[in-house]
mmCIF file of C-alpha atoms in Angstrom:
data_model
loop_
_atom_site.group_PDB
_atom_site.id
_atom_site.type_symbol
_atom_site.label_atom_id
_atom_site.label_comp_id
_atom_site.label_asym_id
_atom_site.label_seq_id
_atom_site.Cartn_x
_atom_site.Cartn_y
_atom_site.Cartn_z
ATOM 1 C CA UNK J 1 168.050 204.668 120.690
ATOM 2 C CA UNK J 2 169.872 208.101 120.532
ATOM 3 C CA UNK J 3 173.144 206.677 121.438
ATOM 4 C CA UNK J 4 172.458 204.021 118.635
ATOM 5 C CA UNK J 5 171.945 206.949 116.338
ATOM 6 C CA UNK J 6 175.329 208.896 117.364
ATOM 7 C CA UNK J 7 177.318 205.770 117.353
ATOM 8 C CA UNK J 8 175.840 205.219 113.711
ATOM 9 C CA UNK J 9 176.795 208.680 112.526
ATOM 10 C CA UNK J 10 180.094 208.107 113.977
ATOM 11 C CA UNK J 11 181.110 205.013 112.483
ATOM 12 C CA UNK J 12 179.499 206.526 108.658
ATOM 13 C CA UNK J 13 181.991 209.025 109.593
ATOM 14 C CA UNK J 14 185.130 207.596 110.021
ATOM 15 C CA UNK J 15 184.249 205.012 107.244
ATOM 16 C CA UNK J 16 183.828 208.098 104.841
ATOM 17 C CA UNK J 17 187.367 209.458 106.373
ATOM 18 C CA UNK J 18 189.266 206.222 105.699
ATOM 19 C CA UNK J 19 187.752 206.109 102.232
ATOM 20 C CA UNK J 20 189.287 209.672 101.649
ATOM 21 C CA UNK J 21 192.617 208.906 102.772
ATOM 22 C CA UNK J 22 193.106 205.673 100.900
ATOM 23 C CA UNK J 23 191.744 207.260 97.849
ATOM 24 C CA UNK J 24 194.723 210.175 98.289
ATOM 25 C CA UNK J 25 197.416 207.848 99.273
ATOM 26 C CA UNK J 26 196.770 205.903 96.048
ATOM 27 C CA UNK J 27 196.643 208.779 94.128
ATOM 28 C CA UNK J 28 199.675 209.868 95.253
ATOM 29 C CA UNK J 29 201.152 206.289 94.393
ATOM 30 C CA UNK J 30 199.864 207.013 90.898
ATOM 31 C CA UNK J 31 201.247 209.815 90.405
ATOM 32 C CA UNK J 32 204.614 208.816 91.212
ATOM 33 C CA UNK J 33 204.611 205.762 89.136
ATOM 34 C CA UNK J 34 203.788 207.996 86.238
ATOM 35 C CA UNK J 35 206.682 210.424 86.828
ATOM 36 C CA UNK J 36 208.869 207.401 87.708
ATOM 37 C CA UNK J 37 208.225 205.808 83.955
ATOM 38 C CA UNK J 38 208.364 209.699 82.378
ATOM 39 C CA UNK J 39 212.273 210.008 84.528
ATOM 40 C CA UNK J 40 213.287 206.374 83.643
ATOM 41 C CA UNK J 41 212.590 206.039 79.732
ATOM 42 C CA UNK J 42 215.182 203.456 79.324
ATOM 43 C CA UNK J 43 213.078 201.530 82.229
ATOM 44 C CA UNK J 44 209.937 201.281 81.123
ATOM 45 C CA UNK J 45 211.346 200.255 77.718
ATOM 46 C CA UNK J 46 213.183 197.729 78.772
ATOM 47 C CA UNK J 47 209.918 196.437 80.689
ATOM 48 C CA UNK J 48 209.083 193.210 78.735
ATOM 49 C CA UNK J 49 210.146 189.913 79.687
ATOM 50 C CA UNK J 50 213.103 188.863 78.182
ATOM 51 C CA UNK J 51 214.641 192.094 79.485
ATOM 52 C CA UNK J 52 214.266 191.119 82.787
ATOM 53 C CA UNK J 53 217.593 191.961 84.312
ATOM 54 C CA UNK J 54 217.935 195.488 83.265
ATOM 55 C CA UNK J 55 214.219 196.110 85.069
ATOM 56 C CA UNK J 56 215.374 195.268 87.881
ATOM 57 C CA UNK J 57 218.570 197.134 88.070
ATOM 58 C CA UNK J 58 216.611 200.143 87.090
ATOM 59 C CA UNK J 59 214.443 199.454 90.498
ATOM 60 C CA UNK J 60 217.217 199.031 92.178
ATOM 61 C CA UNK J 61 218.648 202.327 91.059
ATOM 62 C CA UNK J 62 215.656 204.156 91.769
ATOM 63 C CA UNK J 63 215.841 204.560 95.851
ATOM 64 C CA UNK J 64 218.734 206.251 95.132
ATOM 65 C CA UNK J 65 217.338 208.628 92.548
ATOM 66 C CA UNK J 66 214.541 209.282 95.134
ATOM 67 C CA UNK J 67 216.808 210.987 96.701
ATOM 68 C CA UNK J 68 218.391 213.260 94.379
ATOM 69 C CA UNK J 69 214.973 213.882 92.638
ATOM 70 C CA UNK J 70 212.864 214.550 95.836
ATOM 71 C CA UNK J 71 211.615 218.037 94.617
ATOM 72 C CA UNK J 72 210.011 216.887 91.451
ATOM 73 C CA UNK J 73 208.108 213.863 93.133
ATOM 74 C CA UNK J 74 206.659 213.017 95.930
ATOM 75 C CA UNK J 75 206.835 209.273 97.738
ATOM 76 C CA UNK J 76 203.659 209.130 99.849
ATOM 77 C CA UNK J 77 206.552 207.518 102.912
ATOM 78 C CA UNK J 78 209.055 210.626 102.332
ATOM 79 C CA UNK J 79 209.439 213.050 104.593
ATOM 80 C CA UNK J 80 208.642 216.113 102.184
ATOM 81 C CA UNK J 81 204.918 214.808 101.902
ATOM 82 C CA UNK J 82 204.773 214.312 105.634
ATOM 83 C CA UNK J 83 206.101 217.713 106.108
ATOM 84 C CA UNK J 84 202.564 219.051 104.414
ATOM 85 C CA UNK J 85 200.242 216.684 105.374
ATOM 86 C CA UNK J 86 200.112 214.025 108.521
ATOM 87 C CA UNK J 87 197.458 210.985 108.307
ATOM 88 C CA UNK J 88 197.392 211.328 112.049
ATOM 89 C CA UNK J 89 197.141 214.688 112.279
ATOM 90 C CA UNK J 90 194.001 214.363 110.144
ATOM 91 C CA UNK J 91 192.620 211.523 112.339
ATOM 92 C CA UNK J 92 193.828 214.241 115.384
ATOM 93 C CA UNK J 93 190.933 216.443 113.566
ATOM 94 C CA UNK J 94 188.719 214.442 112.988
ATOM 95 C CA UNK J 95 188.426 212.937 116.131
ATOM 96 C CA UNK J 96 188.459 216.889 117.588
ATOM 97 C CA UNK J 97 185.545 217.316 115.425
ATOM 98 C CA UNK J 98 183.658 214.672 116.629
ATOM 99 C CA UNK J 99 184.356 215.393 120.377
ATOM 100 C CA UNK J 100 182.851 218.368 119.563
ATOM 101 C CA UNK J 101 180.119 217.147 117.857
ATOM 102 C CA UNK J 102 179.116 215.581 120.858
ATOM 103 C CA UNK J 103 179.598 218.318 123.040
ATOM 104 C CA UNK J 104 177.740 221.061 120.922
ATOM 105 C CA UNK J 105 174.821 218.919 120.074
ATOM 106 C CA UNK J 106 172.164 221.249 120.727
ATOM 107 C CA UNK J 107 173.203 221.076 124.312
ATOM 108 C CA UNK J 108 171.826 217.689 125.405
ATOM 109 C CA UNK J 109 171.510 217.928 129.056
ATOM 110 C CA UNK J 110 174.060 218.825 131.652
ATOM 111 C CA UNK J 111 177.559 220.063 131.126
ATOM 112 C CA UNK J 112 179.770 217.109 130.795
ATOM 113 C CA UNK J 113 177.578 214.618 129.976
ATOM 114 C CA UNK J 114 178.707 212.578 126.970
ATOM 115 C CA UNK J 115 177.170 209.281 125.402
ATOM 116 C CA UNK J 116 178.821 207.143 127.256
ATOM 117 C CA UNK J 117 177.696 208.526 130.769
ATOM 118 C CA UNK J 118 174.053 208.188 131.323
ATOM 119 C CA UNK J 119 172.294 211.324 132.461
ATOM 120 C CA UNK J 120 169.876 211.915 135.176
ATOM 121 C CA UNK J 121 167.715 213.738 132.558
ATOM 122 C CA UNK J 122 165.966 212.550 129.551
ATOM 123 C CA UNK J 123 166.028 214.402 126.528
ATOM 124 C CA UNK J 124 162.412 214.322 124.295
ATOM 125 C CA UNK J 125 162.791 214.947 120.680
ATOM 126 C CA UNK J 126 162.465 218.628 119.731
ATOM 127 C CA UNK J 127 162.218 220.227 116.186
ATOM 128 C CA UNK J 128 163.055 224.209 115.292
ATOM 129 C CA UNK J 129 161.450 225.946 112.486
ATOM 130 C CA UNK J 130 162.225 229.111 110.548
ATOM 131 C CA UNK J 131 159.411 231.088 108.903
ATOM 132 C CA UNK J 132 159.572 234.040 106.956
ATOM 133 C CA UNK J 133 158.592 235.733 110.941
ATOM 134 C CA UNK J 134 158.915 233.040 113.226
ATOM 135 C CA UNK J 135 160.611 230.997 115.243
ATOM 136 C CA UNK J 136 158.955 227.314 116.114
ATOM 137 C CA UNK J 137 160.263 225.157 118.583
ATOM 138 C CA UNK J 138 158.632 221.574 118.951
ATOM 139 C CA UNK J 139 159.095 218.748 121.535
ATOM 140 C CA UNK J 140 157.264 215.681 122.154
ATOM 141 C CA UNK J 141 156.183 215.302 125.724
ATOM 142 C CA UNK J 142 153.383 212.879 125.292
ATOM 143 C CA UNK J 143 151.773 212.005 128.550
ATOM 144 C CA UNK J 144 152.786 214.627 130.425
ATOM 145 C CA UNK J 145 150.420 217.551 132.325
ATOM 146 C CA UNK J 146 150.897 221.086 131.335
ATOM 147 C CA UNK J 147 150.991 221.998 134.700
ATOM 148 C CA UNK J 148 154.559 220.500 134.718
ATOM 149 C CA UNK J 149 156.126 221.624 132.119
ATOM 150 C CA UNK J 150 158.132 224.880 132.505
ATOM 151 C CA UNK J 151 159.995 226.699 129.557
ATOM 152 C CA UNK J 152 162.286 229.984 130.586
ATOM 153 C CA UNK J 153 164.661 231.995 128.902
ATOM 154 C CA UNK J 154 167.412 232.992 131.063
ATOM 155 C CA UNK J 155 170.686 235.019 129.192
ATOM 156 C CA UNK J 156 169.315 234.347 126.049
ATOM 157 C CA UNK J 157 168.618 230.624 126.703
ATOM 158 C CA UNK J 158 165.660 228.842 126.694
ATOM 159 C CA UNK J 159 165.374 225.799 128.809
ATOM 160 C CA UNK J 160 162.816 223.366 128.967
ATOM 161 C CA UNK J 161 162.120 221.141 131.442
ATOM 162 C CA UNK J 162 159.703 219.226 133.938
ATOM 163 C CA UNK J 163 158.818 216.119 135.462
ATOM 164 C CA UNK J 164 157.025 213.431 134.265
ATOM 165 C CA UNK J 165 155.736 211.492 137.551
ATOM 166 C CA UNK J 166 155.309 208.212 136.900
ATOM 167 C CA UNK J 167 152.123 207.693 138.579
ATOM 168 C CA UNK J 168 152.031 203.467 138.689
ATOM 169 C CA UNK J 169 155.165 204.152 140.907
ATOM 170 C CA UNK J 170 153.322 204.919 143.704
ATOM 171 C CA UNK J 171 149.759 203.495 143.223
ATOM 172 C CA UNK J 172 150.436 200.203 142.077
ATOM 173 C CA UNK J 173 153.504 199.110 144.350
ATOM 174 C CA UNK J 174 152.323 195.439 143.871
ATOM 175 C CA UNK J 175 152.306 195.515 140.346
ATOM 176 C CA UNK J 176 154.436 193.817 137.643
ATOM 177 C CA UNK J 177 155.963 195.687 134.722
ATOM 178 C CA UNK J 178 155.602 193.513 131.190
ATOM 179 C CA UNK J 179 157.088 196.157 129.766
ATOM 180 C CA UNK J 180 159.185 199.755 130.411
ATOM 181 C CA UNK J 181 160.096 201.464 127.259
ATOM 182 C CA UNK J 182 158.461 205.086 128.012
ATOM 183 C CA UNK J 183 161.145 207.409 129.388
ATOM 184 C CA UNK J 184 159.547 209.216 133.039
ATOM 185 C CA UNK J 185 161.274 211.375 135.606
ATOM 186 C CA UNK J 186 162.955 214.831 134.796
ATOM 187 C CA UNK J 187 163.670 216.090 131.431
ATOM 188 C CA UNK J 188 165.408 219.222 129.968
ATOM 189 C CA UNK J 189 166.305 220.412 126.786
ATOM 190 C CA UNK J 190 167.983 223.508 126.421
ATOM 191 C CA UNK J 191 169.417 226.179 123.649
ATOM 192 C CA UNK J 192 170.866 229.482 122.956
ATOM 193 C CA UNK J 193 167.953 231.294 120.912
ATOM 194 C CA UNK J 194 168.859 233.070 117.737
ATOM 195 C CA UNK J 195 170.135 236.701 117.318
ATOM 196 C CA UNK J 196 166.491 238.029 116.408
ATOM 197 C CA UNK J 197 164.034 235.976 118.365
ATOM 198 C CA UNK J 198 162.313 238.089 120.501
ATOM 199 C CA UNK J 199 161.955 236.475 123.754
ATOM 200 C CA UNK J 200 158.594 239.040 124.440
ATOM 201 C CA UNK J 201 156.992 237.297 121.609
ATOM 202 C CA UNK J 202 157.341 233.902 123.137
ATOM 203 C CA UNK J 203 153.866 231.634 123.036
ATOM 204 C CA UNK J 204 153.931 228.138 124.794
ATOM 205 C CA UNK J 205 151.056 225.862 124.109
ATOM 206 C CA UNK J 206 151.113 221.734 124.725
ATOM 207 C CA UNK J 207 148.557 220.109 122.295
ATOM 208 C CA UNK J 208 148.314 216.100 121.952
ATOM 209 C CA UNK J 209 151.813 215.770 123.761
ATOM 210 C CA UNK J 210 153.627 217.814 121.687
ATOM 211 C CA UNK J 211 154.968 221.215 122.911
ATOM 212 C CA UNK J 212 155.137 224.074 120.911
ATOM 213 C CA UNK J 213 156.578 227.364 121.404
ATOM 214 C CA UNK J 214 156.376 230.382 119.113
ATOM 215 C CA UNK J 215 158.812 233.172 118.672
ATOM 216 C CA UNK J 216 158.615 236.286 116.384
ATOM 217 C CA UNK J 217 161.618 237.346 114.608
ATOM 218 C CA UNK J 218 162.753 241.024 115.316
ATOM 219 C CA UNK J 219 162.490 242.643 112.300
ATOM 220 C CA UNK J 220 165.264 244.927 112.128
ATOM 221 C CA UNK J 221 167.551 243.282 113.984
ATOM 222 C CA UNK J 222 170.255 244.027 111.611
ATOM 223 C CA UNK J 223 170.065 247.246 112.406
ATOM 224 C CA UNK J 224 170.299 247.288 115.977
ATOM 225 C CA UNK J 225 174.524 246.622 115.762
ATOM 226 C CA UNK J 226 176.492 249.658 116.788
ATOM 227 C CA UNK J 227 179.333 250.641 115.376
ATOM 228 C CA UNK J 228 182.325 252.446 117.535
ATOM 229 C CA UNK J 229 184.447 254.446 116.484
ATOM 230 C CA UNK J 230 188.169 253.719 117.400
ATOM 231 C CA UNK J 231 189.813 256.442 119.023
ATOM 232 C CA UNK Z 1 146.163 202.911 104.012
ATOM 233 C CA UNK Z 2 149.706 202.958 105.994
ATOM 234 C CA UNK Z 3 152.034 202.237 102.836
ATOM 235 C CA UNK Z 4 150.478 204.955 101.263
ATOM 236 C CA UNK Z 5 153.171 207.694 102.135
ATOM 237 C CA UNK Z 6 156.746 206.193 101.543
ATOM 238 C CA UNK Z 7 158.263 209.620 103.674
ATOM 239 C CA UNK Z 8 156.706 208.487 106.932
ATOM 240 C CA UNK Z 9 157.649 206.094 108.165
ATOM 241 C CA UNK Z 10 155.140 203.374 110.229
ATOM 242 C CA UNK Z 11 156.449 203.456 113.777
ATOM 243 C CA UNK Z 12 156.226 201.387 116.905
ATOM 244 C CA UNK Z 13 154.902 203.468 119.385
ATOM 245 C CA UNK Z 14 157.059 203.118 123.094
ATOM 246 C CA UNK Z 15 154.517 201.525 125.448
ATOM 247 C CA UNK Z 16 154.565 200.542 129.223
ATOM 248 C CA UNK Z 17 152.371 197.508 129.879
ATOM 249 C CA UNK Z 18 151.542 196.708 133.874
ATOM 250 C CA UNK Z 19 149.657 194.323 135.939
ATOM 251 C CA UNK Z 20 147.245 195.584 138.220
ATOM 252 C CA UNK Z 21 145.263 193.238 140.369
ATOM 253 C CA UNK Z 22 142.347 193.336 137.976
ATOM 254 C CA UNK Z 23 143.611 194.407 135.026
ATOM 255 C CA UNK Z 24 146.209 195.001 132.477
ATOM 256 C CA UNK Z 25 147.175 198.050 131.498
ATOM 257 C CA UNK Z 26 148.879 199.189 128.205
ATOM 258 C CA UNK Z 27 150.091 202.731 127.784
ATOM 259 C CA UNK Z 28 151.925 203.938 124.127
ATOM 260 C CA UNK Z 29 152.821 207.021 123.709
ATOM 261 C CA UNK Z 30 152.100 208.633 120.668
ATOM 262 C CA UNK Z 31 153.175 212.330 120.463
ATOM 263 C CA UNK Z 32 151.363 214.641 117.733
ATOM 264 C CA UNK Z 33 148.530 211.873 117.114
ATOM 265 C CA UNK Z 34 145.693 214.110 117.386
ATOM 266 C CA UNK Z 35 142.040 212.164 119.230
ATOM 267 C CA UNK Z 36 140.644 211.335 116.011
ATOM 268 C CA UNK Z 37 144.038 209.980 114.525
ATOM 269 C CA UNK Z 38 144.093 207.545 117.568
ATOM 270 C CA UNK Z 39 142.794 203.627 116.949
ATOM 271 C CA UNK Z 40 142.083 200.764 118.337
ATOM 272 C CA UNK Z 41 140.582 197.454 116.594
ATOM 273 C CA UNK Z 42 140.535 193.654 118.486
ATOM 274 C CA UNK Z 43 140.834 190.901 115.281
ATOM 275 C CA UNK Z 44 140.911 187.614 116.949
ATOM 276 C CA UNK Z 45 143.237 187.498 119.837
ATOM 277 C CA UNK Z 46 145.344 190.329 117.913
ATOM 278 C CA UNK Z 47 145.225 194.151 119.396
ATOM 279 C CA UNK Z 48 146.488 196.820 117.265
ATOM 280 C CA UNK Z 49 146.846 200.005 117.827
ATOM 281 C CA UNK Z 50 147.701 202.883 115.090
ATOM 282 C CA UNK Z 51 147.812 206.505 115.181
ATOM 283 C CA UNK Z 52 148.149 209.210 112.576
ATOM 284 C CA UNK Z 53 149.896 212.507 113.274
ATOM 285 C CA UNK Z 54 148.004 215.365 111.514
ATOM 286 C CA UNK Z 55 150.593 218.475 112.486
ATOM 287 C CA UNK Z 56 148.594 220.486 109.820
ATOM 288 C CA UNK Z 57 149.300 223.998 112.451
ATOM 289 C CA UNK Z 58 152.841 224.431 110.149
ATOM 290 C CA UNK Z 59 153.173 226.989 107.750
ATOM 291 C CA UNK Z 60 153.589 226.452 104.562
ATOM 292 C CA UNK Z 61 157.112 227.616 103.884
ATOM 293 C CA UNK Z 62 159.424 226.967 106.899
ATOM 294 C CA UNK Z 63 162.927 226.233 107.049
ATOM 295 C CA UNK Z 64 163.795 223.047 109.677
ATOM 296 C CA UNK Z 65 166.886 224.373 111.783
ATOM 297 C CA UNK Z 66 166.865 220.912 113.575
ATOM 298 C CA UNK Z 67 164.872 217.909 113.055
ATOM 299 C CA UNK Z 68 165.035 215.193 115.817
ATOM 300 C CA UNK Z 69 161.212 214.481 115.488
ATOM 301 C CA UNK Z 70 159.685 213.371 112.058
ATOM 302 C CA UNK Z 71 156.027 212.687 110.854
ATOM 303 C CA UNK Z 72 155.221 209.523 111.615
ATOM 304 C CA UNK Z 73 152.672 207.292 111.748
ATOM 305 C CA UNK Z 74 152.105 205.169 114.618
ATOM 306 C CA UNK Z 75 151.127 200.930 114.351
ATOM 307 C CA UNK Z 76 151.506 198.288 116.524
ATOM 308 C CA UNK Z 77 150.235 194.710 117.394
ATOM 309 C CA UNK Z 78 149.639 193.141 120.425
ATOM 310 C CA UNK Z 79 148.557 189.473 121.036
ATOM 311 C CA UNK Z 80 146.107 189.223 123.926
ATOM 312 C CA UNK Z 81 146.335 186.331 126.332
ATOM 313 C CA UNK Z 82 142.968 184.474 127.274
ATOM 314 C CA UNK Z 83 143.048 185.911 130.758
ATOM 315 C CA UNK Z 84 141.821 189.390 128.877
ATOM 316 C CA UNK Z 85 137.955 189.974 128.854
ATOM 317 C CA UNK Z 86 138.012 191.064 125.164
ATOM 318 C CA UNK Z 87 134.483 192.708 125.666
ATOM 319 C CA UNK Z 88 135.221 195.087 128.584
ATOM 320 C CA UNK Z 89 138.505 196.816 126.881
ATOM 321 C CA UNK Z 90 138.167 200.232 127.503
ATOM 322 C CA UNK Z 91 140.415 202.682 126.336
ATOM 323 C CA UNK Z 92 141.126 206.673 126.818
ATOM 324 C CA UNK Z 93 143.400 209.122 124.992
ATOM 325 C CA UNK Z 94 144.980 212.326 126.410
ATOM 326 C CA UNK Z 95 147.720 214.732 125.765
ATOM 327 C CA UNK Z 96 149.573 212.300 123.517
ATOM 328 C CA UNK Z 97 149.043 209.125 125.560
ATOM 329 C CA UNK Z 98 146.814 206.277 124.711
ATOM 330 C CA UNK Z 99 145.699 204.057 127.875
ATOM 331 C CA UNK Z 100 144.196 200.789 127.344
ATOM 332 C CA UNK Z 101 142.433 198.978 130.315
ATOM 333 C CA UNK Z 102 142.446 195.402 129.808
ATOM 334 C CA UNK Z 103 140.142 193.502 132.744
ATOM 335 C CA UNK Z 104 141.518 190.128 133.584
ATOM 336 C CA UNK Z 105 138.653 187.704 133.361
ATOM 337 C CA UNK Z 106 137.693 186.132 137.118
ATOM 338 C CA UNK Z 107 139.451 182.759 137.866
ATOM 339 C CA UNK Z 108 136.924 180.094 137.833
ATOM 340 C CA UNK Z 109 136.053 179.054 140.954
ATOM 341 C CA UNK Z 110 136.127 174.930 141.577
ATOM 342 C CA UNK Z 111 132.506 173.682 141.946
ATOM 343 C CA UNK Z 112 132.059 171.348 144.509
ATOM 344 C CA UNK Z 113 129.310 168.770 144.232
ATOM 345 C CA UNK Z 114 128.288 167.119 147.631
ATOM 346 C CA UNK Z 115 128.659 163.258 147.350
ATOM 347 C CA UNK Z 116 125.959 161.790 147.927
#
C-alpha cells in the first residue's frame, strides 16, 4: 500500500512537471510568433489568400533573419534559450528531487533501502504533533504487547522499534491461512527530534494499539545559541 | 451512522483469518478503536465488523508535522460459511486487535441402522 502511495505521488509529479514545461515551451512559441508578425509587417499583410506567394517567401526569408535578429527573440530550438535553460537539466532536478524524496522520507527503515527493495522491517503509520508546549508522536501498533515495544533516543534520534511475534506461527503449525494482510515480525521507525524537544520530558504510553509519546518543548531554546567571537 | 462524517473515511480494517482444528479465527486490526468503539453484529450469514476511533486525548490546537495515520472509521463484512456455529461466536478485543473465534460445527456422523 505505501509503495502504491509513493508511486502515486510520483507519477502526479512528473505529470504536473510535463504540464509546466509544455505550457513554457508554447509560450515561448507565442511569443515569437508575435515578434515575428511585429518584425515582418509586410508579412503579415500580405497574409490573405490570394497573396499566397509573397507569404511564403517571407517564411522562407525568416530562418535567415533568425539569425541576424537572435538577440531580440528567442526560438525555443536556438541555442541562446538553451544556453539559460535545459529541459533535461530540469528533468536532471527533478528526478534529484525525487531521489531524495525517497531517501529523506522521515527515514523509513534502514539506510539504503528504497521502494523498490523490500525491507526486513515494517514501518507502522506514525503521526507528529506540535502544540503550543509539546511534541506528540503517534504510531499504530495494534496487536502488539507493551512489553515489546522499545522507543530510545540515541544522538538526538528517537527510534522505535519491536517485534511483533506472530503467535499462530508456532502454535498452530497445522493450520491454513485464508488470509495474511496484518504486517508481523520487526518494525522500526526512526527520526531526528526537533531543536527544542527535550528528550527528559519524554512520556511513552501504548493505549488501544496506538503508541504515543510526549515531548515538552524547551522553552528558551532560542536562547541557548552561543555566539563566538572571531578572533 | 458511518456516512455521517465525509472527512473520515470508512476503512477496511487488515485482518488475518486461520483455520484451527476447531475453529476459525479472524483477527482485524484496528488501531485507535477504543473497547467501546469496537462491534460486532451476525445478520443472516453476513458478519460485520466496525470500529470507531475516538482519539479525543489531542489538544485542541496542534499543528500536524506529519500525518501518515488519519481518523478513520473501521467497517467490514464477512460472509460466514455453514460450517460456522453462528451461536458460539465469541469474540475479544485488546490493545487494538479484535479476535473473533468462530467454532466449526461437528461433522455429522453417518448413522448406521442394523438391517434387519
Amino acid at each position: 500500500m505505501k509503495t502504491n502511495r509513493w508511486l502515486v505521488a510520483a507519477v502526479v509529479i512528473l505529470g504536473i512537471a510535463l504540464a509546466a514545461q509544455s505550457a513554457y515551451l508554447f509560450k515561448i512559441k507565442n511569443a515569437n510568433a508575435d515578434k515575428k508578425e511585429s518584425s515582418y509587417p509586410a508579412a503579415s499583410g500580405a497574409a490573405h489568400w490570394g497573396a499566397a506567394q509573397p507569404q511564403q517567401s517571407a517564411r522562407r526569408a525568416a530562418p535567415i533573419a533568425a539569425s541576424t535578429h537572435a538577440g531580440h527573440w528567442h526560438d525555443p530550438f536556438s541555442h541562446s534559450v538553451l544556453d539559460s535553460w535545459d529541459p533535461f537539466e530540469e528533468m536532471d532536478q527533478i528526478q534529484n528531487m525525487m531521489n531524495r524524496m525517497f531517501r529523506d522520507s522521515l527515514n523509513r527503515g534502514p539506510r539504503g533501502v528504497g521502494f523498490t527493495q523490500q525491507s526486513t522491517f515494517y514501518e507502522p503509520d506514525l503521526d507528529v504533533e506540535e502544540t503550543a508546549d509539546a511534541y506528540i508522536v503517534r504510531l499504530d501498533l495494534p496487536g502488539v504487547d507493551k512489553e515489546k515495544i522499545n522507543v530510545k533516543i540515541q544522538n538526538n534520534i528517537l527510534t522505535i522499534f519491536g517485534e511483533r511475534k506472530s503467535e499462530k506461527e508456532e502454535t498452530d503449525q497445522k493450520s491454513g491461512f485464508y488470509r495474511m494482510e496484518s504486517s508481523f515480525g520487526s518494525f522500526m521507525r526512526s527520526f531526528p527530534l526537533p531543536v527544542d524537544a527535550d528528550s527528559n520530558s519524554m512520556h511513552a504510553e501504548s493505549k488501544n494499539g496506538v503508541l504515543t509519546v510526549r515531548f515538552s518543548k524547551i522553552k528558551n531554546a532560542a536562547s541557548t545559541a552561543k555566539s563566538i567571537p572571531v578572533q | 451512522m458511518l456516512t455521517q462524517n465525509p472527512e473520515s473515511p470508512v476503512l477496511f480494517p487488515p485482518v488475518d483469518i486461520f483455520e484451527t482444528e476447531h475453529e476459525v479465527v479472524l483477527e482485524a486490526e484496528m488501531a485507535g478503536v477504543p473497547k467501546e468503539g469496537a462491534q460486532l453484529a451476525i445478520e443472516g450469514d453476513e458478519l460485520t465488523i466496525t470500529g470507531n476511533t475516538a482519539e479525543s486525548d489531542l489538544p485542541k490546537e496542534y499543528t500536524p508535522l506529519y500525518a501518515e495515520r488519519r481518523p478513520r472509521q473501521y467497517r467490514r463484512v464477512f460472509v460466514l460459511g455453514a460450517e460456522v456455529q453462528k451461536d458460539k461466536i465469541r469474540a475479544h478485543y485488546e490493545n487494538g486487535l479484535l479476535r473473533i473465534n468462530l467454532p466449526k460445527a461437528e461433522k455429522p456422523q453417518p448413522k448406521k441402522i442394523a438391517i434387519e
